[in-house]
Amino acid sequence: MKVKEQLAIQYGVDSILLKKSYLDKLTELLQSDLDFHNQRSNYSSHNLHSFPAKFPPQLPKKFILELTTPQDIVLDPMAGSGTTVLEAFLANRKGIGFDIDPLAIKLAIIKTTIFNRKKLVEYARLIYSKAQNEIEYKSEYLDKVLKSHFDSRTAQFIDYWFLPEVQRELIALLNQIVKIKDEKIRSFFEVIFSSIIITKTGGVSLALDLAHTRPHRAKIIFDKKHKLLFGEEYLDQNKRRDYVTKTFRSPLEEFEKKFHTSINGLLEYDPARIDPEIRFCDSQQLQLPDCSVDLIVTSPPYASNAIDYMRAHKFSLVWLGYQVDNLTLKRKAYIGGELVSNFLFEELPDFSKEKVRLVSGIDRKRGNVLKRYYSEMTRALKEMYRVLRPGKAAIVVVGSSIMRGIDTETHKCLAEIGENLGFIVPRIGVRKLDRNKRMLPAGMTTDLNSQIQQRMHEEYVIGFYKASEPGPRGIL
Ligand SMILES: C[S@@+](CC[C@H](N)C(=O)[O-])C[C@H]1O[C@@H](n2cnc3c(N)ncnc32)[C@H](O)[C@@H]1O
């Protein structure tokens, strides 16, 4: 029996409402190789800035090319660094990217902007030489600027995470960047600036790893010639020396290097391309009309705050004018957050409810955190259903989480929630994560032997299909 007939029986839908060729294609795609290992993912501007749990560009590309045609509308309601939107742009589709993270929005916009390279090179030279001059001859002035630049809480954060000489170089670079009048060009250099701080290994900061929920601070710092700069007291007593040691990197040098590696990937002008729309918007309340989108490709956060975006992003956002306390407040709005008091929970279907019950049985608070996540995802999926055109699909990439020893089986729960909202789920694809490439959540890089850990190194690609009319189980 063909996919269409099987699904018609399974979901009790009139088979006329299912588009055969589209469903066959969707199912085939979900069955195909979705690992994309050994494939270059650093083409175009994809590698301008690292981003936790960014998916490989080949993933959205595959679905965009196969399931849409030029000028169609492709949405990513949790756009992150803009991988889907950039692929939509490259394929001459209209990309729409929403996020609530200020750094994510900035990155996605810059990655899909056409720049005049010659102009950027001129600006880069100017920034570099003027910053170098200030570092060499005006260090007292730079210290003064540093003192007046941050409120006291932000200054404490900066002092804890950045060596004084690094702070001086960073403020010298910023001093030049803020003078740029053209907003897009200024934003481009802010992104380069941010990219030397936010890397898997914490860039020029003292953080050892920004992918983890709680970054650790280096205790021992060497310069490039292996001369000890900082942390003599830890040298002898600390047996785990390698884990707390970092080599000093000059922001000025890193900035120059990063600029040169980034410039080649920038986009060329092509009249067929359609400017994307990228802005702040909560995925639980999409600012889009009903039935207006041809394809959604997205990857929501993990359950239970496994990747804390703001915790990593504030390392550069504090330099770009945000106050550390305000950023901490913003964290509460992220899907997968941990605050549950006064939270509006949704009624969950059976399997998801049972998962919450199991976790709650061990730890009530964690159970509520999981319930919060599934409630937020219910609202996000409901919105995806609303804005999708009938006969079209949403591709949702998720990983599972372990809460109090229980595998949340997020993919199964989200599939169930989606079906409950009227979606048809023809298949859940599986992809193996490339640990060398991804910034993964804490706990995902150790003990590869356990079954649960193995599952944590997989990701699930759920295909949600919206039939021409809501299925009988649909509640919309
Ligand atoms: C896994 S990341 C997306 C990564 C993206 N696929 C990429 O390739 O860069 C999840 C994103 O969801 C965003 N997010 C969290 N809560 C959100 C909300 N309520 N509305 C919109 N975006 C949200 C986070 O800021 C983060 O950028």
PDB file of N, CA, C and O and ligand atoms in Angstrom, residues 51-56 60 76-84 98-102 104 111 281-284 297-302 307 309 313 333-336 376 397 438, ligand 1:
ATOM      1  N   PHE A  51      27.191  28.893  16.662  1.00  0.00           N
ATOM      2  CA  PHE A  51      25.889  28.978  17.308  1.00  0.00           C
ATOM      3  C   PHE A  51      25.563  27.598  17.877  1.00  0.00           C
ATOM      4  O   PHE A  51      25.706  26.596  17.179  1.00  0.00           O
ATOM      5  N   PRO A  52      25.138  27.538  19.149  1.00  0.00           N
ATOM      6  CA  PRO A  52      24.879  26.219  19.727  1.00  0.00           C
ATOM      7  C   PRO A  52      23.749  25.493  18.998  1.00  0.00           C
ATOM      8  O   PRO A  52      22.724  26.091  18.680  1.00  0.00           O
ATOM      9  N   ALA A  53      23.983  24.209  18.727  1.00  0.00           N
ATOM     10  CA  ALA A  53      22.983  23.339  18.109  1.00  0.00           C
ATOM     11  C   ALA A  53      22.453  23.854  16.766  1.00  0.00           C
ATOM     12  O   ALA A  53      21.295  23.668  16.414  1.00  0.00           O
ATOM     13  N   LYS A  54      23.350  24.483  16.029  1.00  0.00           N
ATOM     14  CA  LYS A  54      23.011  24.910  14.657  1.00  0.00           C
ATOM     15  C   LYS A  54      22.895  23.650  13.815  1.00  0.00           C
ATOM     16  O   LYS A  54      23.685  22.730  13.986  1.00  0.00           O
ATOM     17  N   PHE A  55      21.926  23.585  12.890  1.00  0.00           N
ATOM     18  CA  PHE A  55      21.911  22.355  12.097  1.00  0.00           C
ATOM     19  C   PHE A  55      22.696  22.514  10.797  1.00  0.00           C
ATOM     20  O   PHE A  55      22.971  23.637  10.363  1.00  0.00           O
ATOM     21  N   PRO A  56      23.114  21.383  10.178  1.00  0.00           N
ATOM     22  CA  PRO A  56      23.914  21.515   8.958  1.00  0.00           C
ATOM     23  C   PRO A  56      23.065  22.144   7.861  1.00  0.00           C
ATOM     24  O   PRO A  56      21.874  21.818   7.734  1.00  0.00           O
ATOM     25  N   PRO A  60      18.125  21.909   5.930  1.00  0.00           N
ATOM     26  CA  PRO A  60      17.044  22.721   5.356  1.00  0.00           C
ATOM     27  C   PRO A  60      17.091  22.764   3.834  1.00  0.00           C
ATOM     28  O   PRO A  60      16.049  22.741   3.169  1.00  0.00           O
ATOM     29  N   ASP A  76      11.271  29.834   9.381  1.00  0.00           N
ATOM     30  CA  ASP A  76      11.869  29.187  10.556  1.00  0.00           C
ATOM     31  C   ASP A  76      11.467  30.029  11.769  1.00  0.00           C
ATOM     32  O   ASP A  76      11.987  31.123  11.981  1.00  0.00           O
ATOM     33  N   PRO A  77      10.510  29.531  12.573  1.00  0.00           N
ATOM     34  CA  PRO A  77      10.012  30.331  13.706  1.00  0.00           C
ATOM     35  C   PRO A  77      10.953  30.348  14.906  1.00  0.00           C
ATOM     36  O   PRO A  77      10.693  31.053  15.880  1.00  0.00           O
ATOM     37  N   MET A  78      12.027  29.541  14.886  1.00  0.00           N
ATOM     38  CA  MET A  78      13.069  29.580  15.922  1.00  0.00           C
ATOM     39  C   MET A  78      14.394  29.581  15.173  1.00  0.00           C
ATOM     40  O   MET A  78      15.147  28.613  15.191  1.00  0.00           O
ATOM     41  N   ALA A  79      14.650  30.686  14.502  1.00  0.00           N
ATOM     42  CA  ALA A  79      15.627  30.715  13.405  1.00  0.00           C
ATOM     43  C   ALA A  79      17.078  30.588  13.840  1.00  0.00           C
ATOM     44  O   ALA A  79      17.936  30.248  13.036  1.00  0.00           O
ATOM     45  N   GLY A  80      17.382  30.877  15.110  1.00  0.00           N
ATOM     46  CA  GLY A  80      18.767  30.801  15.567  1.00  0.00           C
ATOM     47  C   GLY A  80      19.665  31.624  14.660  1.00  0.00           C
ATOM     48  O   GLY A  80      19.351  32.771  14.309  1.00  0.00           O
ATOM     49  N   SER A  81      20.765  31.027  14.209  1.00  0.00           N
ATOM     50  CA  SER A  81      21.729  31.781  13.410  1.00  0.00           C
ATOM     51  C   SER A  81      21.290  31.926  11.954  1.00  0.00           C
ATOM     52  O   SER A  81      22.050  32.434  11.132  1.00  0.00           O
ATOM     53  N   GLY A  82      20.088  31.462  11.625  1.00  0.00           N
ATOM     54  CA  GLY A  82      19.536  31.750  10.297  1.00  0.00           C
ATOM     55  C   GLY A  82      19.887  30.749   9.212  1.00  0.00           C
ATOM     56  O   GLY A  82      19.848  31.074   8.024  1.00  0.00           O
ATOM     57  N   THR A  83      20.182  29.508   9.588  1.00  0.00           N
ATOM     58  CA  THR A  83      20.574  28.510   8.576  1.00  0.00           C
ATOM     59  C   THR A  83      19.461  28.297   7.540  1.00  0.00           C
ATOM     60  O   THR A  83      19.719  28.306   6.333  1.00  0.00           O
ATOM     61  N   THR A  84      18.239  28.131   8.023  1.00  0.00           N
ATOM     62  CA  THR A  84      17.127  27.905   7.082  1.00  0.00           C
ATOM     63  C   THR A  84      16.906  29.137   6.205  1.00  0.00           C
ATOM     64  O   THR A  84      16.738  29.032   4.983  1.00  0.00           O
ATOM     65  N   PHE A  98      12.191  34.061  12.570  1.00  0.00           N
ATOM     66  CA  PHE A  98      11.832  34.706  13.834  1.00  0.00           C
ATOM     67  C   PHE A  98      12.670  34.120  14.965  1.00  0.00           C
ATOM     68  O   PHE A  98      13.003  32.931  14.950  1.00  0.00           O
ATOM     69  N   ASP A  99      12.968  34.931  15.938  1.00  0.00           N
ATOM     70  CA  ASP A  99      13.640  34.450  17.150  1.00  0.00           C
ATOM     71  C   ASP A  99      13.426  35.507  18.223  1.00  0.00           C
ATOM     72  O   ASP A  99      12.963  36.622  17.917  1.00  0.00           O
ATOM     73  N   ILE A 100      13.730  35.138  19.470  1.00  0.00           N
ATOM     74  CA  ILE A 100      13.630  36.154  20.526  1.00  0.00           C
ATOM     75  C   ILE A 100      15.019  36.485  21.075  1.00  0.00           C
ATOM     76  O   ILE A 100      15.144  37.256  22.012  1.00  0.00           O
ATOM     77  N   ASP A 101      16.038  35.898  20.479  1.00  0.00           N
ATOM     78  CA  ASP A 101      17.402  36.121  20.956  1.00  0.00           C
ATOM     79  C   ASP A 101      18.050  37.231  20.131  1.00  0.00           C
ATOM     80  O   ASP A 101      18.144  37.116  18.903  1.00  0.00           O
ATOM     81  N   PRO A 102      18.493  38.315  20.786  1.00  0.00           N
ATOM     82  CA  PRO A 102      19.012  39.453  20.013  1.00  0.00           C
ATOM     83  C   PRO A 102      20.228  39.104  19.167  1.00  0.00           C
ATOM     84  O   PRO A 102      20.370  39.614  18.048  1.00  0.00           O
ATOM     85  N   ALA A 104      20.931  36.097  17.874  1.00  0.00           N
ATOM     86  CA  ALA A 104      20.474  35.245  16.764  1.00  0.00           C
ATOM     87  C   ALA A 104      19.917  36.123  15.636  1.00  0.00           C
ATOM     88  O   ALA A 104      20.256  35.933  14.466  1.00  0.00           O
ATOM     89  N   LYS A 111      23.985  37.476   7.909  1.00  0.00           N
ATOM     90  CA  LYS A 111      24.332  36.360   7.023  1.00  0.00           C
ATOM     91  C   LYS A 111      23.568  36.404   5.701  1.00  0.00           C
ATOM     92  O   LYS A 111      23.973  35.788   4.723  1.00  0.00           O
ATOM     93  N   CYS A 281      10.236  37.774  17.168  1.00  0.00           N
ATOM     94  CA  CYS A 281       8.848  37.309  17.256  1.00  0.00           C
ATOM     95  C   CYS A 281       8.858  35.996  18.030  1.00  0.00           C
ATOM     96  O   CYS A 281       9.711  35.136  17.798  1.00  0.00           O
ATOM     97  N   ASP A 282       7.931  35.856  18.947  1.00  0.00           N
ATOM     98  CA  ASP A 282       7.816  34.634  19.726  1.00  0.00           C
ATOM     99  C   ASP A 282       7.140  33.567  18.870  1.00  0.00           C
ATOM    100  O   ASP A 282       6.089  33.826  18.272  1.00  0.00           O
ATOM    101  N   SER A 283       7.738  32.393  18.816  1.00  0.00           N
ATOM    102  CA  SER A 283       7.179  31.331  17.964  1.00  0.00           C
ATOM    103  C   SER A 283       5.821  30.844  18.472  1.00  0.00           C
ATOM    104  O   SER A 283       5.129  30.111  17.765  1.00  0.00           O
ATOM    105  N   GLN A 284       5.454  31.246  19.688  1.00  0.00           N
ATOM    106  CA  GLN A 284       4.143  30.822  20.202  1.00  0.00           C
ATOM    107  C   GLN A 284       3.042  31.797  19.798  1.00  0.00           C
ATOM    108  O   GLN A 284       1.871  31.600  20.117  1.00  0.00           O
ATOM    109  N   VAL A 297      10.997  24.865   8.276  1.00  0.00           N
ATOM    110  CA  VAL A 297      12.097  23.992   8.715  1.00  0.00           C
ATOM    111  C   VAL A 297      12.694  24.654   9.946  1.00  0.00           C
ATOM    112  O   VAL A 297      13.174  25.795   9.886  1.00  0.00           O
ATOM    113  N   THR A 298      12.657  23.933  11.070  1.00  0.00           N
ATOM    114  CA  THR A 298      13.092  24.575  12.314  1.00  0.00           C
ATOM    115  C   THR A 298      13.671  23.568  13.286  1.00  0.00           C
ATOM    116  O   THR A 298      13.406  22.367  13.182  1.00  0.00           O
ATOM    117  N   SER A 299      14.487  24.065  14.221  1.00  0.00           N
ATOM    118  CA  SER A 299      14.929  23.194  15.324  1.00  0.00           C
ATOM    119  C   SER A 299      14.741  23.952  16.623  1.00  0.00           C
ATOM    120  O   SER A 299      15.425  24.935  16.884  1.00  0.00           O
ATOM    121  N   PRO A 300      13.775  23.504  17.434  1.00  0.00           N
ATOM    122  CA  PRO A 300      13.515  24.180  18.702  1.00  0.00           C
ATOM    123  C   PRO A 300      14.614  23.881  19.721  1.00  0.00           C
ATOM    124  O   PRO A 300      15.399  22.959  19.520  1.00  0.00           O
ATOM    125  N   PRO A 301      14.652  24.630  20.817  1.00  0.00           N
ATOM    126  CA  PRO A 301      15.614  24.303  21.870  1.00  0.00           C
ATOM    127  C   PRO A 301      15.323  22.915  22.436  1.00  0.00           C
ATOM    128  O   PRO A 301      14.227  22.379  22.258  1.00  0.00           O
ATOM    129  N   TYR A 302      16.306  22.357  23.120  1.00  0.00           N
ATOM    130  CA  TYR A 302      16.099  21.095  23.830  1.00  0.00           C
ATOM    131  C   TYR A 302      15.217  21.351  25.050  1.00  0.00           C
ATOM    132  O   TYR A 302      15.160  22.462  25.555  1.00  0.00           O
ATOM    133  N   ILE A 307      20.603  23.572  26.439  1.00  0.00           N
ATOM    134  CA  ILE A 307      21.518  24.588  25.917  1.00  0.00           C
ATOM    135  C   ILE A 307      20.950  25.927  26.356  1.00  0.00           C
ATOM    136  O   ILE A 307      19.815  26.251  26.032  1.00  0.00           O
ATOM    137  N   TYR A 309      21.003  29.436  25.679  1.00  0.00           N
ATOM    138  CA  TYR A 309      21.503  30.360  24.654  1.00  0.00           C
ATOM    139  C   TYR A 309      22.005  31.654  25.259  1.00  0.00           C
ATOM    140  O   TYR A 309      23.070  32.152  24.940  1.00  0.00           O
ATOM    141  N   HIS A 313      25.403  33.719  24.991  1.00  0.00           N
ATOM    142  CA  HIS A 313      25.359  34.931  24.174  1.00  0.00           C
ATOM    143  C   HIS A 313      25.668  36.193  24.954  1.00  0.00           C
ATOM    144  O   HIS A 313      26.117  37.192  24.396  1.00  0.00           O
ATOM    145  N   ALA A 333      12.020  33.916  28.832  1.00  0.00           N
ATOM    146  CA  ALA A 333      11.051  33.742  27.730  1.00  0.00           C
ATOM    147  C   ALA A 333      11.440  32.611  26.777  1.00  0.00           C
ATOM    148  O   ALA A 333      10.657  32.247  25.906  1.00  0.00           O
ATOM    149  N   TYR A 334      12.635  32.042  26.934  1.00  0.00           N
ATOM    150  CA  TYR A 334      13.074  31.032  25.973  1.00  0.00           C
ATOM    151  C   TYR A 334      12.332  29.723  26.191  1.00  0.00           C
ATOM    152  O   TYR A 334      12.162  29.282  27.327  1.00  0.00           O
ATOM    153  N   ILE A 335      11.941  29.103  25.111  1.00  0.00           N
ATOM    154  CA  ILE A 335      11.315  27.778  25.200  1.00  0.00           C
ATOM    155  C   ILE A 335      12.319  26.822  25.855  1.00  0.00           C
ATOM    156  O   ILE A 335      13.499  26.840  25.533  1.00  0.00           O
ATOM    157  N   GLY A 336      11.811  26.022  26.791  1.00  0.00           N
ATOM    158  CA  GLY A 336      12.706  25.082  27.483  1.00  0.00           C
ATOM    159  C   GLY A 336      13.273  25.661  28.764  1.00  0.00           C
ATOM    160  O   GLY A 336      14.122  25.046  29.399  1.00  0.00           O
ATOM    161  N   GLU A 376       4.856  24.701  25.854  1.00  0.00           N
ATOM    162  CA  GLU A 376       5.359  25.729  24.923  1.00  0.00           C
ATOM    163  C   GLU A 376       5.389  25.179  23.500  1.00  0.00           C
ATOM    164  O   GLU A 376       5.022  25.859  22.542  1.00  0.00           O
ATOM    165  N   VAL A 397      13.287  19.557  13.817  1.00  0.00           N
ATOM    166  CA  VAL A 397      14.454  18.756  14.204  1.00  0.00           C
ATOM    167  C   VAL A 397      14.644  18.871  15.709  1.00  0.00           C
ATOM    168  O   VAL A 397      14.829  19.976  16.232  1.00  0.00           O
ATOM    169  N   ARG A 438      29.264  19.950  16.073  1.00  0.00           N
ATOM    170  CA  ARG A 438      28.206  20.672  16.766  1.00  0.00           C
ATOM    171  C   ARG A 438      28.609  21.114  18.157  1.00  0.00           C
ATOM    172  O   ARG A 438      29.347  20.452  18.847  1.00  0.00           O
TER     173      ARG A 438
HETATM  174  C1  LIG B   1      18.355  25.052  18.237  1.00  0.00           C
HETATM  175  S1  LIG B   1      18.332  26.792  18.086  1.00  0.00           S
HETATM  176  C2  LIG B   1      18.061  27.017  16.396  1.00  0.00           C
HETATM  177  C3  LIG B   1      19.313  26.833  15.594  1.00  0.00           C
HETATM  178  C4  LIG B   1      19.098  27.045  14.116  1.00  0.00           C
HETATM  179  N1  LIG B   1      18.414  25.936  13.501  1.00  0.00           N
HETATM  180  C5  LIG B   1      20.422  27.269  13.424  1.00  0.00           C
HETATM  181  O1  LIG B   1      20.791  26.483  12.536  1.00  0.00           O
HETATM  182  O2  LIG B   1      21.128  28.212  13.800  1.00  0.00           O
HETATM  183  C6  LIG B   1      16.811  27.236  18.819  1.00  0.00           C
HETATM  184  C7  LIG B   1      16.472  28.709  18.782  1.00  0.00           C
HETATM  185  O3  LIG B   1      15.173  28.885  19.369  1.00  0.00           O
HETATM  186  C8  LIG B   1      15.138  30.194  19.877  1.00  0.00           C
HETATM  187  N2  LIG B   1      13.977  30.356  20.762  1.00  0.00           N
HETATM  188  C9  LIG B   1      13.811  29.971  22.053  1.00  0.00           C
HETATM  189  N3  LIG B   1      12.606  30.328  22.506  1.00  0.00           N
HETATM  190  C10 LIG B   1      11.973  30.968  21.476  1.00  0.00           C
HETATM  191  C11 LIG B   1      10.689  31.564  21.316  1.00  0.00           C
HETATM  192  N4  LIG B   1       9.811  31.595  22.317  1.00  0.00           N
HETATM  193  N5  LIG B   1      10.373  32.110  20.115  1.00  0.00           N
HETATM  194  C12 LIG B   1      11.269  32.114  19.081  1.00  0.00           C
HETATM  195  N6  LIG B   1      12.508  31.564  19.182  1.00  0.00           N
HETATM  196  C13 LIG B   1      12.849  30.991  20.360  1.00  0.00           C
HETATM  197  C14 LIG B   1      16.491  30.323  20.580  1.00  0.00           C
HETATM  198  O4  LIG B   1      16.814  31.681  20.788  1.00  0.00           O
HETATM  199  C15 LIG B   1      17.403  29.633  19.567  1.00  0.00           C
HETATM  200  O5  LIG B   1      17.954  30.585  18.704  1.00  0.00           O
END
